[in-house]
Amino acid sequence: MPADPLHRAGNPQRSTTSQPPSGSGASAIEVRRSARRRRTVSAYREGDRTVVLIPARMSEAEEQRWVSVMLDKLAAQENKRVLGDTELSERAARLSDLYFDGRARPNSVRWVTNQNTRWGSCTPAEGSIRLSHRLQGMPEYVVDYVLVHELAHLLVPGHGPDFWRLLEAYPRTERARGYLEGVVAADRLPHLPAARDE
């Protein structure tokens, strides 16, 4: 039986998993060290986990610095990525399958630019979900939360106890709500006038 190429003799690889710094999008960070990797550092998302690949020779301090750099880089890339209406519909279908056994099936899911006081809306009779364009560029887990929230309205129209029980299935509900509350609070802060040159 051939040896696993990642764990061949002479090319040791060490992997550690830790909790991310607060504010990052992932629930865990896995650092994989490789003797074959000389200088480059890379990172990618794997489900709820962020995997950071680094050279085996790096010190712990360098590892911490590079993990922070790569988390920032991934977050910036994700914030630039904007889903189109088709991708938004596909994402809603996946979320429905994952959290509601596919029972919440919207007829349409789309971005709109006329919702400035709410993040999303749902018309259960039409099976339509609309998300505010203001969500574009926010972390994926926040967009997912709003989609899950609106999908839940296809099953339970109001905001009663049955509705909130449905949302308990989404593991980042509280975190996403906190993020959105922070955005609203920041918008309400007084904007100081720019300093004038004297």
mmCIF file with all atom_site columns, C-alpha atoms in Angstrom:
data_model
loop_
_atom_site.group_PDB
_atom_site.id
_atom_site.type_symbol
_atom_site.label_atom_id
_atom_site.label_alt_id
_atom_site.label_comp_id
_atom_site.label_asym_id
_atom_site.label_entity_id
_atom_site.label_seq_id
_atom_site.pdbx_PDB_ins_code
_atom_site.Cartn_x
_atom_site.Cartn_y
_atom_site.Cartn_z
_atom_site.occupancy
_atom_site.B_iso_or_equiv
_atom_site.pdbx_formal_charge
_atom_site.auth_seq_id
_atom_site.auth_comp_id
_atom_site.auth_asym_id
_atom_site.auth_atom_id
_atom_site.pdbx_PDB_model_num
ATOM 1   C CA . MET A 1 1   ? 0.000   0.000  0.000  1.00 0.00 ? 1   MET A CA 1
ATOM 2   C CA . PRO A 1 2   ? 1.545   3.392  -0.987 1.00 0.00 ? 2   PRO A CA 1
ATOM 3   C CA . ALA A 1 3   ? 2.414   5.820  1.783  1.00 0.00 ? 3   ALA A CA 1
ATOM 4   C CA . ASP A 1 4   ? 0.299   8.907  2.311  1.00 0.00 ? 4   ASP A CA 1
ATOM 5   C CA . PRO A 1 5   ? 2.176   11.654 0.391  1.00 0.00 ? 5   PRO A CA 1
ATOM 6   C CA . LEU A 1 6   ? 1.542   14.202 3.130  1.00 0.00 ? 6   LEU A CA 1
ATOM 7   C CA . HIS A 1 7   ? 3.081   11.994 5.814  1.00 0.00 ? 7   HIS A CA 1
ATOM 8   C CA . ARG A 1 8   ? 6.085   10.428 4.049  1.00 0.00 ? 8   ARG A CA 1
ATOM 9   C CA . ALA A 1 9   ? 9.215   9.761  6.075  1.00 0.00 ? 9   ALA A CA 1
ATOM 10  C CA . GLY A 1 10  ? 11.515  12.756 5.852  1.00 0.00 ? 10  GLY A CA 1
ATOM 11  C CA . ASN A 1 11  ? 8.629   15.190 5.298  1.00 0.00 ? 11  ASN A CA 1
ATOM 12  C CA . PRO A 1 12  ? 6.983   15.487 8.701  1.00 0.00 ? 12  PRO A CA 1
ATOM 13  C CA . GLN A 1 13  ? 3.861   17.554 8.923  1.00 0.00 ? 13  GLN A CA 1
ATOM 14  C CA . ARG A 1 14  ? 2.425   18.808 12.195 1.00 0.00 ? 14  ARG A CA 1
ATOM 15  C CA . SER A 1 15  ? -1.100  20.072 12.545 1.00 0.00 ? 15  SER A CA 1
ATOM 16  C CA . THR A 1 16  ? -2.601  22.046 15.425 1.00 0.00 ? 16  THR A CA 1
ATOM 17  C CA . THR A 1 17  ? -6.127  23.333 15.904 1.00 0.00 ? 17  THR A CA 1
ATOM 18  C CA . SER A 1 18  ? -7.090  26.336 17.992 1.00 0.00 ? 18  SER A CA 1
ATOM 19  C CA . GLN A 1 19  ? -9.919  28.777 18.533 1.00 0.00 ? 19  GLN A CA 1
ATOM 20  C CA . PRO A 1 20  ? -9.714  31.911 16.375 1.00 0.00 ? 20  PRO A CA 1
ATOM 21  C CA . PRO A 1 21  ? -9.365  35.447 17.644 1.00 0.00 ? 21  PRO A CA 1
ATOM 22  C CA . SER A 1 22  ? -12.712 37.118 18.255 1.00 0.00 ? 22  SER A CA 1
ATOM 23  C CA . GLY A 1 23  ? -14.178 38.717 15.158 1.00 0.00 ? 23  GLY A CA 1
ATOM 24  C CA . SER A 1 24  ? -12.861 36.194 12.653 1.00 0.00 ? 24  SER A CA 1
ATOM 25  C CA . GLY A 1 25  ? -15.323 34.284 10.517 1.00 0.00 ? 25  GLY A CA 1
ATOM 26  C CA . ALA A 1 26  ? -14.172 30.761 11.330 1.00 0.00 ? 26  ALA A CA 1
ATOM 27  C CA . SER A 1 27  ? -14.964 28.673 14.402 1.00 0.00 ? 27  SER A CA 1
ATOM 28  C CA . ALA A 1 28  ? -11.545 26.943 14.463 1.00 0.00 ? 28  ALA A CA 1
ATOM 29  C CA . ILE A 1 29  ? -8.119  27.450 12.972 1.00 0.00 ? 29  ILE A CA 1
ATOM 30  C CA . GLU A 1 30  ? -5.975  24.531 11.923 1.00 0.00 ? 30  GLU A CA 1
ATOM 31  C CA . VAL A 1 31  ? -2.302  25.250 11.333 1.00 0.00 ? 31  VAL A CA 1
ATOM 32  C CA . ARG A 1 32  ? -0.527  22.693 9.193  1.00 0.00 ? 32  ARG A CA 1
ATOM 33  C CA . ARG A 1 33  ? 3.285   22.752 9.213  1.00 0.00 ? 33  ARG A CA 1
ATOM 34  C CA . SER A 1 34  ? 5.168   21.150 6.366  1.00 0.00 ? 34  SER A CA 1
ATOM 35  C CA . ALA A 1 35  ? 8.892   20.498 5.924  1.00 0.00 ? 35  ALA A CA 1
ATOM 36  C CA . ARG A 1 36  ? 8.380   20.692 2.158  1.00 0.00 ? 36  ARG A CA 1
ATOM 37  C CA . ARG A 1 37  ? 7.072   24.238 2.382  1.00 0.00 ? 37  ARG A CA 1
ATOM 38  C CA . ARG A 1 38  ? 10.024  26.653 2.470  1.00 0.00 ? 38  ARG A CA 1
ATOM 39  C CA . ARG A 1 39  ? 8.750   30.237 2.421  1.00 0.00 ? 39  ARG A CA 1
ATOM 40  C CA . THR A 1 40  ? 5.144   30.441 1.345  1.00 0.00 ? 40  THR A CA 1
ATOM 41  C CA . VAL A 1 41  ? 2.145   30.701 3.622  1.00 0.00 ? 41  VAL A CA 1
ATOM 42  C CA . SER A 1 42  ? -1.383  30.080 2.398  1.00 0.00 ? 42  SER A CA 1
ATOM 43  C CA . ALA A 1 43  ? -4.843  29.691 3.876  1.00 0.00 ? 43  ALA A CA 1
ATOM 44  C CA . TYR A 1 44  ? -8.298  28.562 2.885  1.00 0.00 ? 44  TYR A CA 1
ATOM 45  C CA . ARG A 1 45  ? -11.691 27.864 4.436  1.00 0.00 ? 45  ARG A CA 1
ATOM 46  C CA . GLU A 1 46  ? -12.801 24.279 4.924  1.00 0.00 ? 46  GLU A CA 1
ATOM 47  C CA . GLY A 1 47  ? -16.370 24.415 6.185  1.00 0.00 ? 47  GLY A CA 1
ATOM 48  C CA . ASP A 1 48  ? -16.302 26.299 9.515  1.00 0.00 ? 48  ASP A CA 1
ATOM 49  C CA . ARG A 1 49  ? -12.550 25.748 9.833  1.00 0.00 ? 49  ARG A CA 1
ATOM 50  C CA . THR A 1 50  ? -9.724  27.898 8.507  1.00 0.00 ? 50  THR A CA 1
ATOM 51  C CA . VAL A 1 51  ? -6.645  25.962 7.431  1.00 0.00 ? 51  VAL A CA 1
ATOM 52  C CA . VAL A 1 52  ? -3.323  27.837 7.411  1.00 0.00 ? 52  VAL A CA 1
ATOM 53  C CA . LEU A 1 53  ? -0.344  26.160 5.723  1.00 0.00 ? 53  LEU A CA 1
ATOM 54  C CA . ILE A 1 54  ? 3.106   27.256 6.943  1.00 0.00 ? 54  ILE A CA 1
ATOM 55  C CA . PRO A 1 55  ? 6.727   26.048 6.758  1.00 0.00 ? 55  PRO A CA 1
ATOM 56  C CA . ALA A 1 56  ? 7.689   23.660 9.588  1.00 0.00 ? 56  ALA A CA 1
ATOM 57  C CA . ARG A 1 57  ? 10.669  25.825 10.604 1.00 0.00 ? 57  ARG A CA 1
ATOM 58  C CA . MET A 1 58  ? 8.558   28.840 11.649 1.00 0.00 ? 58  MET A CA 1
ATOM 59  C CA . SER A 1 59  ? 8.643   29.901 15.287 1.00 0.00 ? 59  SER A CA 1
ATOM 60  C CA . GLU A 1 60  ? 5.451   30.077 17.354 1.00 0.00 ? 60  GLU A CA 1
ATOM 61  C CA . ALA A 1 61  ? 5.558   33.889 17.191 1.00 0.00 ? 61  ALA A CA 1
ATOM 62  C CA . GLU A 1 62  ? 5.859   33.811 13.384 1.00 0.00 ? 62  GLU A CA 1
ATOM 63  C CA . GLU A 1 63  ? 3.010   31.317 13.249 1.00 0.00 ? 63  GLU A CA 1
ATOM 64  C CA . GLN A 1 64  ? 0.743   33.591 15.297 1.00 0.00 ? 64  GLN A CA 1
ATOM 65  C CA . ARG A 1 65  ? 1.636   36.591 13.138 1.00 0.00 ? 65  ARG A CA 1
ATOM 66  C CA . TRP A 1 66  ? 1.001   34.700 9.896  1.00 0.00 ? 66  TRP A CA 1
ATOM 67  C CA . VAL A 1 67  ? -2.289  33.240 11.128 1.00 0.00 ? 67  VAL A CA 1
ATOM 68  C CA . SER A 1 68  ? -3.492  36.765 11.901 1.00 0.00 ? 68  SER A CA 1
ATOM 69  C CA . VAL A 1 69  ? -2.319  38.061 8.500  1.00 0.00 ? 69  VAL A CA 1
ATOM 70  C CA . MET A 1 70  ? -3.986  35.191 6.645  1.00 0.00 ? 70  MET A CA 1
ATOM 71  C CA . LEU A 1 71  ? -7.282  35.553 8.554  1.00 0.00 ? 71  LEU A CA 1
ATOM 72  C CA . ASP A 1 72  ? -7.357  39.235 7.609  1.00 0.00 ? 72  ASP A CA 1
ATOM 73  C CA . LYS A 1 73  ? -6.561  38.371 3.987  1.00 0.00 ? 73  LYS A CA 1
ATOM 74  C CA . LEU A 1 74  ? -9.320  35.754 3.780  1.00 0.00 ? 74  LEU A CA 1
ATOM 75  C CA . ALA A 1 75  ? -11.836 38.118 5.381  1.00 0.00 ? 75  ALA A CA 1
ATOM 76  C CA . ALA A 1 76  ? -10.941 40.847 2.870  1.00 0.00 ? 76  ALA A CA 1
ATOM 77  C CA . GLN A 1 77  ? -11.372 38.422 -0.042 1.00 0.00 ? 77  GLN A CA 1
ATOM 78  C CA . GLU A 1 78  ? -14.723 37.221 1.293  1.00 0.00 ? 78  GLU A CA 1
ATOM 79  C CA . ASN A 1 79  ? -15.927 40.774 1.822  1.00 0.00 ? 79  ASN A CA 1
ATOM 80  C CA . LYS A 1 80  ? -15.190 41.588 -1.836 1.00 0.00 ? 80  LYS A CA 1
ATOM 81  C CA . ARG A 1 81  ? -17.096 38.568 -3.085 1.00 0.00 ? 81  ARG A CA 1
ATOM 82  C CA . VAL A 1 82  ? -20.689 39.481 -3.902 1.00 0.00 ? 82  VAL A CA 1
ATOM 83  C CA . LEU A 1 83  ? -23.175 36.755 -4.622 1.00 0.00 ? 83  LEU A CA 1
ATOM 84  C CA . GLY A 1 84  ? -25.491 37.278 -7.568 1.00 0.00 ? 84  GLY A CA 1
ATOM 85  C CA . ASP A 1 85  ? -29.199 36.445 -7.325 1.00 0.00 ? 85  ASP A CA 1
ATOM 86  C CA . THR A 1 86  ? -28.607 32.960 -8.780 1.00 0.00 ? 86  THR A CA 1
ATOM 87  C CA . GLU A 1 87  ? -25.910 32.162 -6.194 1.00 0.00 ? 87  GLU A CA 1
ATOM 88  C CA . LEU A 1 88  ? -28.127 33.630 -3.484 1.00 0.00 ? 88  LEU A CA 1
ATOM 89  C CA . SER A 1 89  ? -30.962 31.258 -4.497 1.00 0.00 ? 89  SER A CA 1
ATOM 90  C CA . GLU A 1 90  ? -28.574 28.299 -4.540 1.00 0.00 ? 90  GLU A CA 1
ATOM 91  C CA . ARG A 1 91  ? -27.252 29.271 -1.114 1.00 0.00 ? 91  ARG A CA 1
ATOM 92  C CA . ALA A 1 92  ? -30.798 29.525 0.248  1.00 0.00 ? 92  ALA A CA 1
ATOM 93  C CA . ALA A 1 93  ? -31.563 26.027 -1.072 1.00 0.00 ? 93  ALA A CA 1
ATOM 94  C CA . ARG A 1 94  ? -28.437 24.616 0.634  1.00 0.00 ? 94  ARG A CA 1
ATOM 95  C CA . LEU A 1 95  ? -29.294 26.353 3.902  1.00 0.00 ? 95  LEU A CA 1
ATOM 96  C CA . SER A 1 96  ? -32.864 25.049 3.731  1.00 0.00 ? 96  SER A CA 1
ATOM 97  C CA . ASP A 1 97  ? -31.555 21.507 3.221  1.00 0.00 ? 97  ASP A CA 1
ATOM 98  C CA . LEU A 1 98  ? -29.076 21.901 6.056  1.00 0.00 ? 98  LEU A CA 1
ATOM 99  C CA . TYR A 1 99  ? -31.264 23.513 8.706  1.00 0.00 ? 99  TYR A CA 1
ATOM 100 C CA . PHE A 1 100 ? -34.875 22.800 7.695  1.00 0.00 ? 100 PHE A CA 1
ATOM 101 C CA . ASP A 1 101 ? -34.645 19.421 5.912  1.00 0.00 ? 101 ASP A CA 1
ATOM 102 C CA . GLY A 1 102 ? -35.445 21.220 2.654  1.00 0.00 ? 102 GLY A CA 1
ATOM 103 C CA . ARG A 1 103 ? -38.920 22.257 3.833  1.00 0.00 ? 103 ARG A CA 1
ATOM 104 C CA . ALA A 1 104 ? -38.382 25.994 3.211  1.00 0.00 ? 104 ALA A CA 1
ATOM 105 C CA . ARG A 1 105 ? -38.356 26.416 -0.583 1.00 0.00 ? 105 ARG A CA 1
ATOM 106 C CA . PRO A 1 106 ? -38.591 29.998 -1.820 1.00 0.00 ? 106 PRO A CA 1
ATOM 107 C CA . ASN A 1 107 ? -39.770 30.723 -5.362 1.00 0.00 ? 107 ASN A CA 1
ATOM 108 C CA . SER A 1 108 ? -37.333 33.634 -5.589 1.00 0.00 ? 108 SER A CA 1
ATOM 109 C CA . VAL A 1 109 ? -34.397 35.030 -3.639 1.00 0.00 ? 109 VAL A CA 1
ATOM 110 C CA . ARG A 1 110 ? -32.853 38.318 -4.703 1.00 0.00 ? 110 ARG A CA 1
ATOM 111 C CA . TRP A 1 111 ? -30.977 41.421 -3.650 1.00 0.00 ? 111 TRP A CA 1
ATOM 112 C CA . VAL A 1 112 ? -32.933 44.677 -3.462 1.00 0.00 ? 112 VAL A CA 1
ATOM 113 C CA . THR A 1 113 ? -31.841 48.276 -3.016 1.00 0.00 ? 113 THR A CA 1
ATOM 114 C CA . ASN A 1 114 ? -35.044 49.640 -1.471 1.00 0.00 ? 114 ASN A CA 1
ATOM 115 C CA . GLN A 1 115 ? -34.668 48.107 2.014  1.00 0.00 ? 115 GLN A CA 1
ATOM 116 C CA . ASN A 1 116 ? -32.768 50.551 4.140  1.00 0.00 ? 116 ASN A CA 1
ATOM 117 C CA . THR A 1 117 ? -34.414 49.864 7.488  1.00 0.00 ? 117 THR A CA 1
ATOM 118 C CA . ARG A 1 118 ? -34.464 46.059 7.419  1.00 0.00 ? 118 ARG A CA 1
ATOM 119 C CA . TRP A 1 119 ? -31.939 43.414 6.427  1.00 0.00 ? 119 TRP A CA 1
ATOM 120 C CA . GLY A 1 120 ? -34.345 41.120 4.665  1.00 0.00 ? 120 GLY A CA 1
ATOM 121 C CA . SER A 1 121 ? -37.992 40.426 4.037  1.00 0.00 ? 121 SER A CA 1
ATOM 122 C CA . CYS A 1 122 ? -40.155 37.489 3.105  1.00 0.00 ? 122 CYS A CA 1
ATOM 123 C CA . THR A 1 123 ? -43.600 37.224 1.544  1.00 0.00 ? 123 THR A CA 1
ATOM 124 C CA . PRO A 1 124 ? -44.692 33.674 2.434  1.00 0.00 ? 124 PRO A CA 1
ATOM 125 C CA . ALA A 1 125 ? -47.755 33.769 0.148  1.00 0.00 ? 125 ALA A CA 1
ATOM 126 C CA . GLU A 1 126 ? -45.491 34.405 -2.858 1.00 0.00 ? 126 GLU A CA 1
ATOM 127 C CA . GLY A 1 127 ? -42.521 32.430 -1.559 1.00 0.00 ? 127 GLY A CA 1
ATOM 128 C CA . SER A 1 128 ? -40.252 35.407 -2.188 1.00 0.00 ? 128 SER A CA 1
ATOM 129 C CA . ILE A 1 129 ? -37.239 36.485 -0.151 1.00 0.00 ? 129 ILE A CA 1
ATOM 130 C CA . ARG A 1 130 ? -35.484 39.802 -0.576 1.00 0.00 ? 130 ARG A CA 1
ATOM 131 C CA . LEU A 1 131 ? -32.170 40.761 1.036  1.00 0.00 ? 131 LEU A CA 1
ATOM 132 C CA . SER A 1 132 ? -30.964 44.331 1.447  1.00 0.00 ? 132 SER A CA 1
ATOM 133 C CA . HIS A 1 133 ? -27.979 45.257 -0.698 1.00 0.00 ? 133 HIS A CA 1
ATOM 134 C CA . ARG A 1 134 ? -26.422 46.612 2.533  1.00 0.00 ? 134 ARG A CA 1
ATOM 135 C CA . LEU A 1 135 ? -25.572 42.987 3.443  1.00 0.00 ? 135 LEU A CA 1
ATOM 136 C CA . GLN A 1 136 ? -23.251 42.695 0.460  1.00 0.00 ? 136 GLN A CA 1
ATOM 137 C CA . GLY A 1 137 ? -19.683 42.536 1.701  1.00 0.00 ? 137 GLY A CA 1
ATOM 138 C CA . MET A 1 138 ? -20.640 41.442 5.215  1.00 0.00 ? 138 MET A CA 1
ATOM 139 C CA . PRO A 1 139 ? -19.248 38.124 6.496  1.00 0.00 ? 139 PRO A CA 1
ATOM 140 C CA . GLU A 1 140 ? -20.849 35.030 4.967  1.00 0.00 ? 140 GLU A CA 1
ATOM 141 C CA . TYR A 1 141 ? -22.214 33.814 8.306  1.00 0.00 ? 141 TYR A CA 1
ATOM 142 C CA . VAL A 1 142 ? -24.175 37.083 8.623  1.00 0.00 ? 142 VAL A CA 1
ATOM 143 C CA . VAL A 1 143 ? -25.695 36.772 5.132  1.00 0.00 ? 143 VAL A CA 1
ATOM 144 C CA . ASP A 1 144 ? -26.461 33.118 5.910  1.00 0.00 ? 144 ASP A CA 1
ATOM 145 C CA . TYR A 1 145 ? -28.200 34.124 9.130  1.00 0.00 ? 145 TYR A CA 1
ATOM 146 C CA . VAL A 1 146 ? -30.459 36.600 7.314  1.00 0.00 ? 146 VAL A CA 1
ATOM 147 C CA . LEU A 1 147 ? -31.238 33.956 4.676  1.00 0.00 ? 147 LEU A CA 1
ATOM 148 C CA . VAL A 1 148 ? -32.022 31.369 7.371  1.00 0.00 ? 148 VAL A CA 1
ATOM 149 C CA . HIS A 1 149 ? -34.178 33.953 9.181  1.00 0.00 ? 149 HIS A CA 1
ATOM 150 C CA . GLU A 1 150 ? -36.202 34.648 6.030  1.00 0.00 ? 150 GLU A CA 1
ATOM 151 C CA . LEU A 1 151 ? -36.395 30.935 5.121  1.00 0.00 ? 151 LEU A CA 1
ATOM 152 C CA . ALA A 1 152 ? -37.833 30.288 8.578  1.00 0.00 ? 152 ALA A CA 1
ATOM 153 C CA . HIS A 1 153 ? -40.614 32.777 7.753  1.00 0.00 ? 153 HIS A CA 1
ATOM 154 C CA . LEU A 1 154 ? -41.713 30.480 4.926  1.00 0.00 ? 154 LEU A CA 1
ATOM 155 C CA . LEU A 1 155 ? -42.453 27.920 7.643  1.00 0.00 ? 155 LEU A CA 1
ATOM 156 C CA . VAL A 1 156 ? -43.594 30.234 10.462 1.00 0.00 ? 156 VAL A CA 1
ATOM 157 C CA . PRO A 1 157 ? -44.781 33.719 9.374  1.00 0.00 ? 157 PRO A CA 1
ATOM 158 C CA . GLY A 1 158 ? -44.456 35.626 12.677 1.00 0.00 ? 158 GLY A CA 1
ATOM 159 C CA . HIS A 1 159 ? -41.726 36.079 15.292 1.00 0.00 ? 159 HIS A CA 1
ATOM 160 C CA . GLY A 1 160 ? -43.287 33.870 17.965 1.00 0.00 ? 160 GLY A CA 1
ATOM 161 C CA . PRO A 1 161 ? -41.637 31.092 19.995 1.00 0.00 ? 161 PRO A CA 1
ATOM 162 C CA . ASP A 1 162 ? -41.995 28.540 17.156 1.00 0.00 ? 162 ASP A CA 1
ATOM 163 C CA . PHE A 1 163 ? -40.099 30.860 14.825 1.00 0.00 ? 163 PHE A CA 1
ATOM 164 C CA . TRP A 1 164 ? -37.200 31.373 17.263 1.00 0.00 ? 164 TRP A CA 1
ATOM 165 C CA . ARG A 1 165 ? -37.050 27.617 17.917 1.00 0.00 ? 165 ARG A CA 1
ATOM 166 C CA . LEU A 1 166 ? -36.496 27.100 14.190 1.00 0.00 ? 166 LEU A CA 1
ATOM 167 C CA . LEU A 1 167 ? -33.619 29.596 14.218 1.00 0.00 ? 167 LEU A CA 1
ATOM 168 C CA . GLU A 1 168 ? -31.888 27.674 17.015 1.00 0.00 ? 168 GLU A CA 1
ATOM 169 C CA . ALA A 1 169 ? -30.787 25.242 14.290 1.00 0.00 ? 169 ALA A CA 1
ATOM 170 C CA . TYR A 1 170 ? -28.411 27.864 12.865 1.00 0.00 ? 170 TYR A CA 1
ATOM 171 C CA . PRO A 1 171 ? -25.346 27.809 15.170 1.00 0.00 ? 171 PRO A CA 1
ATOM 172 C CA . ARG A 1 172 ? -24.267 31.403 14.541 1.00 0.00 ? 172 ARG A CA 1
ATOM 173 C CA . THR A 1 173 ? -27.596 33.100 15.181 1.00 0.00 ? 173 THR A CA 1
ATOM 174 C CA . GLU A 1 174 ? -26.456 35.055 18.251 1.00 0.00 ? 174 GLU A CA 1
ATOM 175 C CA . ARG A 1 175 ? -23.133 36.025 16.702 1.00 0.00 ? 175 ARG A CA 1
ATOM 176 C CA . ALA A 1 176 ? -24.772 37.257 13.484 1.00 0.00 ? 176 ALA A CA 1
ATOM 177 C CA . ARG A 1 177 ? -27.433 39.179 15.401 1.00 0.00 ? 177 ARG A CA 1
ATOM 178 C CA . GLY A 1 178 ? -24.693 40.815 17.468 1.00 0.00 ? 178 GLY A CA 1
ATOM 179 C CA . TYR A 1 179 ? -22.825 41.775 14.294 1.00 0.00 ? 179 TYR A CA 1
ATOM 180 C CA . LEU A 1 180 ? -25.930 43.351 12.753 1.00 0.00 ? 180 LEU A CA 1
ATOM 181 C CA . GLU A 1 181 ? -26.765 45.170 16.005 1.00 0.00 ? 181 GLU A CA 1
ATOM 182 C CA . GLY A 1 182 ? -23.216 46.564 15.971 1.00 0.00 ? 182 GLY A CA 1
ATOM 183 C CA . VAL A 1 183 ? -23.674 47.835 12.405 1.00 0.00 ? 183 VAL A CA 1
ATOM 184 C CA . VAL A 1 184 ? -26.938 49.543 13.372 1.00 0.00 ? 184 VAL A CA 1
ATOM 185 C CA . ALA A 1 185 ? -25.352 51.062 16.487 1.00 0.00 ? 185 ALA A CA 1
ATOM 186 C CA . ALA A 1 186 ? -22.375 52.351 14.470 1.00 0.00 ? 186 ALA A CA 1
ATOM 187 C CA . ASP A 1 187 ? -24.758 54.026 12.006 1.00 0.00 ? 187 ASP A CA 1
ATOM 188 C CA . ARG A 1 188 ? -26.415 55.851 14.899 1.00 0.00 ? 188 ARG A CA 1
ATOM 189 C CA . LEU A 1 189 ? -23.169 57.273 16.275 1.00 0.00 ? 189 LEU A CA 1
ATOM 190 C CA . PRO A 1 190 ? -22.812 61.000 15.742 1.00 0.00 ? 190 PRO A CA 1
ATOM 191 C CA . HIS A 1 191 ? -20.577 61.808 12.826 1.00 0.00 ? 191 HIS A CA 1
ATOM 192 C CA . LEU A 1 192 ? -18.034 64.412 13.839 1.00 0.00 ? 192 LEU A CA 1
ATOM 193 C CA . PRO A 1 193 ? -17.353 67.150 11.317 1.00 0.00 ? 193 PRO A CA 1
ATOM 194 C CA . ALA A 1 194 ? -13.954 67.008 9.657  1.00 0.00 ? 194 ALA A CA 1
ATOM 195 C CA . ALA A 1 195 ? -11.309 69.171 11.264 1.00 0.00 ? 195 ALA A CA 1
ATOM 196 C CA . ARG A 1 196 ? -10.674 72.425 9.360  1.00 0.00 ? 196 ARG A CA 1
ATOM 197 C CA . ASP A 1 197 ? -7.239  73.733 8.641  1.00 0.00 ? 197 ASP A CA 1
ATOM 198 C CA . GLU A 1 198 ? -6.629  76.989 10.482 1.00 0.00 ? 198 GLU A CA 1
#
